[in-house]
Amino acid sequence: MNEPVFHPPVTVALTGASGAQYGLRLIEALVAAGHEVWVMVSKAAHLVIETETDTSLPARPERLARALRERSGAAEGQILCFGREDWMAPVASGSGAPSAMVICPCSTGTLSAVATGASNNLIERAADVALKERRQLILVPRETPLSAIHLEHMLNLTRLGAVILPAAPGFYHRPTTVDDLVDFIVARILNQLGIEHRLMPRWGE
């Protein structure tokens, strides 16, 4: 029996900012679009997910991948998860398979680490690889108000080629549920990635 063929992988990292729903919904949307999804979840993100949703995800990569597959309806092998210090993961090196990367949500701590090239864990290293290899890197911060430190890091990352896409949903589509607000941001991320979707109509449609 032939193995399923997926569209090119997209790396999704969830960190400890509020807005876990955005990252979880993004994984579902990428699966629905037929992409392979490489997932990393920070320790703080696990706590946020438990706090903000009815979901509790296991920490071990194999069990996490299984839980996300069940949640999203992904095919076997469509979601791969990597641990905090899995330095043999493809995202850890520029010679690994190329992948666009989205950090969603992106904590200001992660933002700082990526902007300064800290690479203290796999999420930070993967973002560093994306920048140095000139691959697509999208950061979705959810913080307010923003300090000068946050803004300077965002400006530096933008100059390095990253996209800063704040989790600041619009209201012109007349949202009636929280899911509508979440889908607004996920749709904007998919637009940046050039991935077709039906989460919401484009402006003017």
Tab-separated table of N, CA, C and O in Angstrom, residues 70-119:
chain	number	residue	atom	x	y	z
A	70	GLU	N	-4.746	12.716	16.577
A	70	GLU	CA	-6.125	12.426	16.941
A	70	GLU	C	-6.966	13.691	16.979
A	70	GLU	O	-8.125	13.703	16.552
A	71	ARG	N	-6.369	14.779	17.464
A	71	ARG	CA	-7.098	16.047	17.576
A	71	ARG	C	-7.401	16.644	16.213
A	71	ARG	O	-8.467	17.215	15.994
A	72	SER	N	-6.459	16.521	15.278
A	72	SER	CA	-6.572	17.213	13.987
A	72	SER	C	-7.071	16.314	12.862
A	72	SER	O	-7.352	16.806	11.768
A	73	GLY	N	-7.150	15.010	13.100
A	73	GLY	CA	-7.525	14.090	12.038
A	73	GLY	C	-6.414	13.857	11.036
A	73	GLY	O	-6.680	13.484	9.880
A	74	ALA	N	-5.173	14.053	11.460
A	74	ALA	CA	-4.034	13.878	10.562
A	74	ALA	C	-3.813	12.410	10.235
A	74	ALA	O	-4.160	11.514	11.008
A	75	ALA	N	-3.195	12.187	9.104
A	75	ALA	CA	-2.819	10.830	8.711
A	75	ALA	C	-1.574	10.406	9.486
A	75	ALA	O	-0.836	11.239	10.036
A	76	GLU	N	-1.338	9.105	9.527
A	76	GLU	CA	-0.126	8.593	10.171
A	76	GLU	C	1.100	9.198	9.490
A	76	GLU	O	1.217	9.196	8.270
A	77	GLY	N	1.996	9.737	10.293
A	77	GLY	CA	3.217	10.323	9.757
A	77	GLY	C	3.083	11.765	9.293
A	77	GLY	O	4.077	12.375	8.891
A	78	GLN	N	1.876	12.315	9.343
A	78	GLN	CA	1.696	13.693	8.863
A	78	GLN	C	2.188	14.709	9.884
A	78	GLN	O	2.615	15.807	9.512
A	79	ILE	N	2.136	14.366	11.174
A	79	ILE	CA	2.625	15.247	12.227
A	79	ILE	C	3.825	14.595	12.898
A	79	ILE	O	3.742	13.458	13.368
A	80	LEU	N	4.930	15.311	12.945
A	80	LEU	CA	6.121	14.868	13.653
A	80	LEU	C	6.427	15.876	14.749
A	80	LEU	O	6.363	17.091	14.503
A	81	CYS	N	6.750	15.399	15.938
A	81	CYS	CA	7.048	16.294	17.061
A	81	CYS	C	8.488	16.094	17.513
A	81	CYS	O	9.002	14.973	17.502
A	82	PHE	N	9.111	17.185	17.919
A	82	PHE	CA	10.506	17.146	18.361
A	82	PHE	C	10.624	17.707	19.771
A	82	PHE	O	9.924	18.655	20.133
A	83	GLY	N	11.520	17.116	20.544
A	83	GLY	CA	11.743	17.545	21.911
A	83	GLY	C	12.602	18.787	22.004
A	83	GLY	O	13.220	19.221	21.023
A	84	ARG	N	12.648	19.344	23.205
A	84	ARG	CA	13.337	20.605	23.470
A	84	ARG	C	14.809	20.572	23.056
A	84	ARG	O	15.359	21.566	22.580
A	85	GLU	N	15.467	19.417	23.195
A	85	GLU	CA	16.891	19.320	22.886
A	85	GLU	C	17.168	18.195	21.886
A	85	GLU	O	18.192	17.525	21.957
A	86	ASP	N	16.272	18.025	20.957
A	86	ASP	CA	16.450	17.027	19.908
A	86	ASP	C	17.298	17.633	18.800
A	86	ASP	O	16.794	18.037	17.747
A	87	TRP	N	18.599	17.665	19.031
A	87	TRP	CA	19.493	18.360	18.107
A	87	TRP	C	19.691	17.615	16.799
A	87	TRP	O	20.320	18.144	15.871
A	88	MET	N	19.161	16.390	16.693
A	88	MET	CA	19.236	15.650	15.440
A	88	MET	C	17.999	15.872	14.575
A	88	MET	O	17.893	15.321	13.484
A	89	ALA	N	17.058	16.678	15.043
A	89	ALA	CA	15.864	16.993	14.253
A	89	ALA	C	16.277	17.773	13.005
A	89	ALA	O	17.243	18.550	13.040
A	90	PRO	N	15.559	17.603	11.893
A	90	PRO	CA	15.936	18.302	10.656
A	90	PRO	C	15.939	19.819	10.785
A	90	PRO	O	16.681	20.500	10.070
A	91	VAL	N	15.124	20.359	11.698
A	91	VAL	CA	15.050	21.816	11.847
A	91	VAL	C	16.282	22.389	12.533
A	91	VAL	O	16.472	23.610	12.559
A	92	ALA	N	17.144	21.530	13.084
A	92	ALA	CA	18.295	22.001	13.853
A	92	ALA	C	19.482	22.370	12.985
A	92	ALA	O	20.470	22.910	13.483
A	93	SER	N	19.409	22.094	11.688
A	93	SER	CA	20.555	22.352	10.820
A	93	SER	C	20.102	22.870	9.467
A	93	SER	O	19.055	22.461	8.948
A	94	GLY	N	20.913	23.727	8.903
A	94	GLY	CA	20.630	24.244	7.574
A	94	GLY	C	20.693	23.175	6.510
A	94	GLY	O	20.133	23.337	5.422
A	95	SER	N	21.359	22.062	6.799
A	95	SER	CA	21.428	20.966	5.835
A	95	SER	C	20.233	20.030	5.947
A	95	SER	O	20.108	19.088	5.172
A	96	GLY	N	19.337	20.289	6.919
A	96	GLY	CA	18.114	19.516	7.046
A	96	GLY	C	17.111	19.931	5.991
A	96	GLY	O	17.331	20.870	5.218
A	97	ALA	N	15.999	19.213	5.950
A	97	ALA	CA	14.979	19.533	4.956
A	97	ALA	C	14.460	20.954	5.158
A	97	ALA	O	14.192	21.360	6.287
A	98	PRO	N	14.346	21.740	4.094
A	98	PRO	CA	13.860	23.113	4.241
A	98	PRO	C	12.411	23.139	4.683
A	98	PRO	O	11.606	22.306	4.280
A	99	SER	N	12.085	24.101	5.518
A	99	SER	CA	10.723	24.221	6.017
A	99	SER	C	10.465	25.656	6.427
A	99	SER	O	11.303	26.288	7.078
A	100	ALA	N	9.302	26.171	6.046
A	100	ALA	CA	8.865	27.449	6.604
A	100	ALA	C	8.576	27.220	8.082
A	100	ALA	O	8.203	26.114	8.490
A	101	MET	N	8.730	28.258	8.905
A	101	MET	CA	8.531	28.115	10.350
A	101	MET	C	7.621	29.203	10.864
A	101	MET	O	7.751	30.378	10.503
A	102	VAL	N	6.684	28.802	11.741
A	102	VAL	CA	5.792	29.742	12.395
A	102	VAL	C	5.885	29.508	13.903
A	102	VAL	O	5.715	28.379	14.365
A	103	ILE	N	6.172	30.558	14.652
A	103	ILE	CA	6.147	30.479	16.115
A	103	ILE	C	4.849	31.123	16.558
A	103	ILE	O	4.669	32.338	16.449
A	104	CYS	N	3.916	30.295	17.015
A	104	CYS	CA	2.546	30.749	17.234
A	104	CYS	C	1.907	30.005	18.406
A	104	CYS	O	1.604	28.809	18.271
A	105	PRO	N	1.682	30.663	19.532
A	105	PRO	CA	2.046	32.048	19.801
A	105	PRO	C	3.534	32.169	20.136
A	105	PRO	O	4.163	31.181	20.503
A	106	CYS	N	4.052	33.377	19.999
A	106	CYS	CA	5.465	33.639	20.272
A	106	CYS	C	5.582	34.502	21.525
A	106	CYS	O	5.131	35.652	21.539
A	107	SER	N	6.166	33.960	22.579
A	107	SER	CA	6.371	34.742	23.798
A	107	SER	C	7.435	35.801	23.557
A	107	SER	O	8.256	35.689	22.644
A	108	THR	N	7.437	36.833	24.378
A	108	THR	CA	8.456	37.870	24.228
A	108	THR	C	9.829	37.339	24.603
A	108	THR	O	10.848	37.827	24.109
A	109	GLY	N	9.885	36.308	25.457
A	109	GLY	CA	11.161	35.668	25.759
A	109	GLY	C	11.727	34.972	24.542
A	109	GLY	O	12.921	35.085	24.241
A	110	THR	N	10.877	34.251	23.813
A	110	THR	CA	11.314	33.600	22.581
A	110	THR	C	11.684	34.639	21.532
A	110	THR	O	12.670	34.490	20.810
A	111	LEU	N	10.886	35.698	21.442
A	111	LEU	CA	11.182	36.787	20.513
A	111	LEU	C	12.585	37.330	20.754
A	111	LEU	O	13.373	37.517	19.823
A	112	SER	N	12.911	37.571	22.027
A	112	SER	CA	14.231	38.085	22.398
A	112	SER	C	15.327	37.100	22.021
A	112	SER	O	16.362	37.490	21.447
A	113	ALA	N	15.103	35.812	22.321
A	113	ALA	CA	16.119	34.803	22.036
A	113	ALA	C	16.377	34.678	20.541
A	113	ALA	O	17.529	34.554	20.107
A	114	VAL	N	15.322	34.725	19.752
A	114	VAL	CA	15.487	34.618	18.296
A	114	VAL	C	16.193	35.860	17.755
A	114	VAL	O	17.081	35.757	16.892
A	115	ALA	N	15.823	37.018	18.261
A	115	ALA	CA	16.423	38.267	17.776
A	115	ALA	C	17.914	38.346	18.090
A	115	ALA	O	18.670	39.014	17.373
A	116	THR	N	18.349	37.678	19.149
A	116	THR	CA	19.759	37.732	19.561
A	116	THR	C	20.526	36.462	19.227
A	116	THR	O	21.705	36.352	19.561
A	117	GLY	N	19.870	35.501	18.570
A	117	GLY	CA	20.552	34.278	18.169
A	117	GLY	C	20.945	33.379	19.318
A	117	GLY	O	21.952	32.661	19.236
A	118	ALA	N	20.150	33.361	20.391
A	118	ALA	CA	20.526	32.626	21.599
A	118	ALA	C	20.636	31.121	21.367
A	118	ALA	O	21.585	30.479	21.815
A	119	SER	N	19.669	30.545	20.677
A	119	SER	CA	19.680	29.110	20.331
A	119	SER	C	19.885	28.210	21.549
A	119	SER	O	20.650	27.246	21.500
